[in-house]
C-alpha positions as a Python dict, from the first residue, in 0.01 Angstrom:
ca = {
    (1, 'X'): (0, 0, 0),
    (2, 'X'): (-291, 220, -112),
    (3, 'X'): (-612, 35, -196),
    (4, 'X'): (-615, 201, -534),
    (5, 'X'): (-272, 85, -643),
    (6, 'X'): (-229, 71, -1020),
    (7, 'X'): (-179, -265, -1190),
    (8, 'X'): (189, -346, -1244),
    (9, 'X'): (327, -522, -1546),
    (10, 'X'): (484, -856, -1460),
    (11, 'X'): (773, -904, -1700),
    (12, 'X'): (1071, -1136, -1681),
    (13, 'X'): (1330, -863, -1735),
    (14, 'X'): (1585, -1060, -1537),
    (15, 'X'): (1577, -1352, -1302),
    (16, 'X'): (1698, -1147, -1007),
    (17, 'X'): (1441, -877, -1081),
    (18, 'X'): (1169, -1141, -1098),
    (19, 'X'): (1248, -1240, -742),
    (20, 'X'): (1141, -892, -635),
    (21, 'X'): (822, -873, -842),
    (22, 'X'): (547, -663, -686),
    (23, 'X'): (175, -713, -728),
    (24, 'X'): (-168, -554, -703),
    (25, 'X'): (-503, -730, -687),
    (26, 'X'): (-732, -963, -876),
    (27, 'X'): (-1056, -1148, -907),
    (28, 'X'): (-1088, -1396, -623),
    (29, 'X'): (-1302, -1646, -813),
    (30, 'X'): (-1107, -1971, -809),
    (31, 'X'): (-1342, -2230, -954),
    (32, 'X'): (-1256, -2444, -1257),
    (33, 'X'): (-905, -2301, -1283),
    (34, 'X'): (-767, -2624, -1431),
    (35, 'X'): (-1003, -2593, -1727),
    (36, 'X'): (-802, -2300, -1860),
    (37, 'X'): (-481, -2411, -2036),
    (38, 'X'): (-313, -2077, -1974),
    (39, 'X'): (-337, -2127, -1597),
    (40, 'X'): (-235, -2493, -1603),
    (41, 'X'): (113, -2541, -1453),
    (42, 'X'): (384, -2598, -1712),
    (43, 'X'): (680, -2621, -1476),
    (44, 'X'): (620, -2602, -1104),
    (45, 'X'): (900, -2676, -862),
    (46, 'X'): (720, -2601, -537),
    (47, 'X'): (400, -2767, -424),
    (48, 'X'): (368, -2532, -126),
    (49, 'X'): (238, -2233, -324),
    (50, 'X'): (-133, -2163, -286),
    (51, 'X'): (-269, -2107, -635),
    (52, 'X'): (-618, -2013, -513),
    (53, 'X'): (-568, -1644, -590),
    (54, 'X'): (-385, -1684, -918),
    (55, 'X'): (-555, -1474, -1185),
    (56, 'X'): (-757, -1659, -1451),
    (57, 'X'): (-672, -1611, -1817),
    (58, 'X'): (-1009, -1446, -1868),
    (59, 'X'): (-1243, -1291, -1610),
    (60, 'X'): (-1494, -1534, -1464),
    (61, 'X'): (-1745, -1278, -1346),
    (62, 'X'): (-1862, -925, -1409),
    (63, 'X'): (-1913, -731, -1730),
    (64, 'X'): (-1575, -846, -1867),
    (65, 'X'): (-1653, -1215, -1810),
    (66, 'X'): (-1499, -1429, -2084),
    (67, 'X'): (-1341, -1135, -2267),
    (68, 'X'): (-993, -1169, -2416),
    (69, 'X'): (-832, -926, -2659),
    (70, 'X'): (-637, -1053, -2965),
    (71, 'X'): (-303, -916, -2843),
    (72, 'X'): (-329, -1123, -2527),
    (73, 'X'): (-220, -1423, -2733),
    (74, 'X'): (121, -1257, -2768),
    (75, 'X'): (168, -1156, -2404),
    (76, 'X'): (350, -1346, -2134),
    (77, 'X'): (95, -1487, -1893),
    (78, 'X'): (131, -1508, -1518),
    (79, 'X'): (162, -1887, -1543),
    (80, 'X'): (446, -1839, -1792),
    (81, 'X'): (622, -1611, -1544),
    (82, 'X'): (580, -1856, -1257),
    (83, 'X'): (706, -2148, -1466),
    (84, 'X'): (1014, -1956, -1581),
    (85, 'X'): (1081, -1820, -1233),
    (86, 'X'): (1063, -2166, -1078),
    (87, 'X'): (1299, -2310, -1336),
    (88, 'X'): (1538, -2017, -1297),
    (89, 'X'): (1552, -2059, -920),
    (90, 'X'): (1609, -2431, -959),
    (91, 'X'): (1903, -2367, -1193),
    (92, 'X'): (2037, -2091, -970),
    (93, 'X'): (2044, -2320, -666),
    (94, 'X'): (2218, -2594, -863),
    (95, 'X'): (2469, -2344, -996),
    (96, 'X'): (2545, -2211, -647),
    (97, 'X'): (2589, -2568, -523),
    (98, 'X'): (2855, -2617, -789),
    (99, 'X'): (3055, -2353, -599),
    (100, 'X'): (2987, -2521, -268),
    (101, 'X'): (2730, -2258, -172),
    (102, 'X'): (2377, -2323, -48),
    (103, 'X'): (2099, -2065, -80),
    (104, 'X'): (1725, -2079, -22),
    (105, 'X'): (1509, -1892, -272),
    (106, 'X'): (1138, -1815, -221),
    (107, 'X'): (899, -2018, -436),
    (108, 'X'): (749, -1845, -738),
    (109, 'X'): (377, -1780, -753),
    (110, 'X'): (319, -1682, -392),
    (111, 'X'): (235, -1317, -465),
    (112, 'X'): (8, -1316, -771),
    (113, 'X'): (-88, -998, -957),
    (114, 'X'): (-451, -896, -1022),
    (115, 'X'): (-445, -994, -1387),
    (116, 'X'): (-309, -1272, -1603),
    (117, 'X'): (-124, -1038, -1837),
    (118, 'X'): (-60, -675, -1926),
    (119, 'X'): (-402, -624, -2086),
    (120, 'X'): (-570, -612, -1742),
    (121, 'X'): (-903, -677, -1908),
    (122, 'X'): (-1074, -688, -1567),
    (123, 'X'): (-1029, -312, -1525),
    (124, 'X'): (-922, -206, -1869),
    (125, 'X'): (-1239, -4, -1919),
    (126, 'X'): (-1277, 79, -1553),
    (127, 'X'): (-1420, -148, -1285),
    (128, 'X'): (-1649, -423, -1416),
    (129, 'X'): (-1723, -664, -1131),
    (130, 'X'): (-2024, -568, -919),
    (131, 'X'): (-1961, -823, -646),
    (132, 'X'): (-1611, -684, -590),
    (133, 'X'): (-1739, -324, -597),
    (134, 'X'): (-1999, -406, -332),
    (135, 'X'): (-1717, -496, -92),
    (136, 'X'): (-1427, -276, -198),
    (137, 'X'): (-1568, 10, -403),
    (138, 'X'): (-1288, 105, -642),
    (139, 'X'): (-1032, -69, -425),
    (140, 'X'): (-877, -412, -425),
    (141, 'X'): (-944, -729, -226),
    (142, 'X'): (-769, -732, 110),
    (143, 'X'): (-566, -1047, 51),
    (144, 'X'): (-403, -896, -256),
    (145, 'X'): (-363, -524, -190),
    (146, 'X'): (-111, -569, 92),
    (147, 'X'): (124, -810, -84),
    (148, 'X'): (481, -689, -101),
    (149, 'X'): (627, -946, -338),
    (150, 'X'): (907, -1194, -285),
    (151, 'X'): (1257, -1075, -204),
    (152, 'X'): (1603, -1221, -237),
    (153, 'X'): (1743, -1389, 73),
    (154, 'X'): (2031, -1231, 262),
    (155, 'X'): (2364, -1342, 119),
    (156, 'X'): (2722, -1307, 218),
    (157, 'X'): (2947, -1094, -1),
    (158, 'X'): (3086, -1406, -167),
    (159, 'X'): (2741, -1557, -224),
    (160, 'X'): (2616, -1234, -379),
    (161, 'X'): (2916, -1220, -610),
    (162, 'X'): (2871, -1577, -732),
    (163, 'X'): (2494, -1533, -761),
    (164, 'X'): (2487, -1203, -951),
    (165, 'X'): (2838, -1153, -1089),
    (166, 'X'): (2857, -824, -897),
    (167, 'X'): (2968, -714, -553),
    (168, 'X'): (2612, -623, -456),
    (169, 'X'): (2263, -754, -529),
    (170, 'X'): (2130, -399, -518),
    (171, 'X'): (2110, -269, -875),
    (172, 'X'): (2110, 88, -743),
    (173, 'X'): (2410, 51, -513),
    (174, 'X'): (2656, 326, -620),
    (175, 'X'): (2944, 109, -503),
    (176, 'X'): (2829, -192, -703),
    (177, 'X'): (3111, -331, -917),
    (178, 'X'): (3185, -647, -1116),
    (179, 'X'): (3268, -946, -898),
    (180, 'X'): (3609, -1111, -911),
    (181, 'X'): (3643, -1340, -1211),
    (182, 'X'): (3671, -1653, -995),
    (183, 'X'): (3558, -1795, -663),
    (184, 'X'): (3797, -2044, -502),
    (185, 'X'): (3955, -2101, -840),
    (186, 'X'): (3627, -2162, -1026),
    (187, 'X'): (3527, -1910, -1293),
    (188, 'X'): (3217, -1707, -1211),
    (189, 'X'): (2957, -1701, -1488),
    (190, 'X'): (2873, -1378, -1668),
    (191, 'X'): (2612, -1211, -1442),
    (192, 'X'): (2667, -1497, -1198),
    (193, 'X'): (2436, -1790, -1145),
    (194, 'X'): (2138, -1566, -1216),
    (195, 'X'): (2280, -1492, -1560),
    (196, 'X'): (2365, -1858, -1608),
    (197, 'X'): (2000, -1946, -1545),
    (198, 'X'): (1894, -1685, -1800),
    (199, 'X'): (2127, -1839, -2056),
    (200, 'X'): (2006, -2193, -1990),
    (201, 'X'): (1643, -2091, -2033),
    (202, 'X'): (1696, -1841, -2314),
    (203, 'X'): (1520, -1565, -2126),
    (204, 'X'): (1777, -1293, -2198),
    (205, 'X'): (1619, -1244, -2540),
    (206, 'X'): (1261, -1223, -2414),
    (207, 'X'): (1123, -882, -2507),
    (208, 'X'): (753, -801, -2494),
    (209, 'X'): (791, -427, -2545),
    (210, 'X'): (620, -429, -2886),
    (211, 'X'): (304, -599, -2769),
    (212, 'X'): (293, -369, -2465),
    (213, 'X'): (328, -66, -2688),
    (214, 'X'): (57, -183, -2926),
    (215, 'X'): (-168, -269, -2633),
    (216, 'X'): (-146, 87, -2507),
    (217, 'X'): (-203, 232, -2850),
    (218, 'X'): (-513, 23, -2915),
    (219, 'X'): (-672, 137, -2590),
    (220, 'X'): (-617, 502, -2676),
    (221, 'X'): (-732, 461, -3036),
    (222, 'X'): (-1043, 267, -2940),
    (223, 'X'): (-1143, 527, -2684),
    (224, 'X'): (-1150, 786, -2960),
    (225, 'X'): (-1374, 589, -3198),
    (226, 'X'): (-1728, 726, -3251),
    (227, 'X'): (-1889, 410, -3114),
    (228, 'X'): (-1695, 426, -2789),
    (229, 'X'): (-1733, 802, -2755),
    (230, 'X'): (-2111, 764, -2791),
    (231, 'X'): (-2114, 485, -2534),
    (232, 'X'): (-1908, 693, -2291),
    (233, 'X'): (-2146, 985, -2337),
    (234, 'X'): (-2441, 757, -2268),
    (235, 'X'): (-2264, 623, -1959),
    (236, 'X'): (-2195, 980, -1837),
    (237, 'X'): (-2561, 1071, -1890),
    (238, 'X'): (-2664, 765, -1690),
    (239, 'X'): (-2429, 863, -1409),
    (240, 'X'): (-2572, 1216, -1412),
    (241, 'X'): (-2922, 1074, -1371),
    (242, 'X'): (-2797, 895, -1059),
    (243, 'X'): (-2660, 1222, -922),
    (244, 'X'): (-2295, 1192, -1026),
    (245, 'X'): (-2118, 1429, -1264),
    (246, 'X'): (-1829, 1252, -1439),
    (247, 'X'): (-1709, 1245, -1799),
    (248, 'X'): (-1533, 907, -1836),
    (249, 'X'): (-1509, 581, -1639),
    (250, 'X'): (-1143, 659, -1572),
    (251, 'X'): (-1246, 959, -1363),
    (252, 'X'): (-1528, 793, -1173),
    (253, 'X'): (-1319, 705, -868),
    (254, 'X'): (-1200, 1064, -846),
    (255, 'X'): (-1539, 1202, -750),
    (256, 'X'): (-1526, 1037, -407),
    (257, 'X'): (-1268, 1060, -131),
    (258, 'X'): (-1062, 752, -49),
    (259, 'X'): (-885, 616, 254),
    (260, 'X'): (-641, 332, 305),
    (261, 'X'): (-896, 155, 521),
    (262, 'X'): (-1237, 21, 431),
    (263, 'X'): (-1426, 203, 152),
    (264, 'X'): (-1696, 448, 252),
    (265, 'X'): (-2058, 381, 159),
    (266, 'X'): (-2034, 682, -72),
    (267, 'X'): (-1750, 517, -263),
    (268, 'X'): (-1939, 189, -289),
    (269, 'X'): (-2251, 370, -412),
    (270, 'X'): (-2056, 546, -687),
    (271, 'X'): (-1881, 224, -787),
    (272, 'X'): (-2209, 36, -815),
    (273, 'X'): (-2366, 319, -1015),
    (274, 'X'): (-2060, 315, -1241),
    (275, 'X'): (-2098, -56, -1314),
    (276, 'X'): (-2476, -40, -1348),
    (277, 'X'): (-2443, 241, -1604),
    (278, 'X'): (-2181, 42, -1793),
    (279, 'X'): (-2424, -247, -1807),
    (280, 'X'): (-2725, -42, -1919),
    (281, 'X'): (-2523, 132, -2194),
    (282, 'X'): (-2330, -184, -2295),
    (283, 'X'): (-2014, 25, -2267),
    (284, 'X'): (-1775, -259, -2193),
    (285, 'X'): (-1883, -474, -2488),
    (286, 'X'): (-1887, -178, -2727),
    (287, 'X'): (-1539, -71, -2619),
    (288, 'X'): (-1410, -427, -2633),
    (289, 'X'): (-1546, -475, -2986),
    (290, 'X'): (-1388, -151, -3106),
    (291, 'X'): (-1052, -240, -2957),
    (292, 'X'): (-1068, -595, -3089),
    (293, 'X'): (-1096, -464, -3443),
    (294, 'X'): (-800, -232, -3391),
    (295, 'X'): (-585, -507, -3241),
    (296, 'X'): (-660, -746, -3526),
    (297, 'X'): (-524, -486, -3766),
    (298, 'X'): (-222, -428, -3541),
    (299, 'X'): (-146, -800, -3549),
    (300, 'X'): (-170, -805, -3928),
    (301, 'X'): (66, -507, -3948),
    (302, 'X'): (320, -638, -3695),
    (303, 'X'): (287, -1014, -3721),
    (304, 'X'): (659, -1089, -3747),
    (305, 'X'): (749, -864, -3456),
    (306, 'X'): (482, -1029, -3242),
    (307, 'X'): (535, -1394, -3334),
    (308, 'X'): (911, -1397, -3270),
    (309, 'X'): (886, -1306, -2899),
    (310, 'X'): (601, -1553, -2863),
    (311, 'X'): (816, -1829, -3014),
    (312, 'X'): (1107, -1738, -2783),
    (313, 'X'): (873, -1753, -2485),
    (314, 'X'): (748, -2096, -2593),
    (315, 'X'): (1107, -2219, -2629),
    (316, 'X'): (1196, -2082, -2286),
    (317, 'X'): (899, -2262, -2131),
    (318, 'X'): (1010, -2586, -2293),
    (319, 'X'): (1358, -2533, -2150),
    (320, 'X'): (1204, -2464, -1810),
    (321, 'X'): (1012, -2790, -1819),
    (322, 'X'): (1327, -2980, -1910),
    (323, 'X'): (1527, -2809, -1634),
    (324, 'X'): (1277, -2903, -1366),
    (325, 'X'): (1244, -3258, -1496),
    (326, 'X'): (1619, -3313, -1478),
}
């Protein structure tokens, strides 16, 4: 995987899809994680998962330290995803056992993403952590950039049919067809045991598309405000004084060549200049303030559409806790 992989959204589109979630990279600061309620386990089936690299709800270092945008309150957090995934896998295994089938599913939370939610505040306005840039330039920490994500275990044809409700686990299999209606005389659930888990948790109705859309809009709108444009110009002027010609932070990594190995000293120098110029021009705080104002208005304009998915997510988490307690 390239060191400059883009951050991926981690959404619970379906339980089977969640088992194949990919990931990027994150802050490696792991102190005081239990102090943050959004990273406190709600429903954790496996005690074998190392949570050391789980992303914090807000950055703990760098220019974005402590920053959290208003729309983040309406996004599904990584801890939410892990809790729901663990509960889903627990229900799936129980469901398969009802058919006399035994499967082993990988524990959730073993391949964390770089950010707690879709906002990706750590790199939303470009890189912001100097300590990370000193080691990786514009790249990602080694222990996160090579993660491939969890995958479904190999299953027999019958196991796959009972698990998914289809003849194949591969969503792109051209020969994929609905499974038989029964297995050894027992009716197969709609979408199999994976669908059954969705129904028990209420995750079929989870839809965070609105908050994702608004999140993208606010970033674009804020970038075009006079305050942010002035700050970007000041940042560009600062970079020019350091010998680098670049118009926006989003293009800073493009002025150096990259490899899939260790970053060159040239890349590290540009990255450090980038962050130092952000600090001297207060670019990150100015941009954050402008976007915060925009998002507050977005929330006022779309409150109903934002609160309903949040309530469904809360209900699903409560169902997940009950499922794992039973």
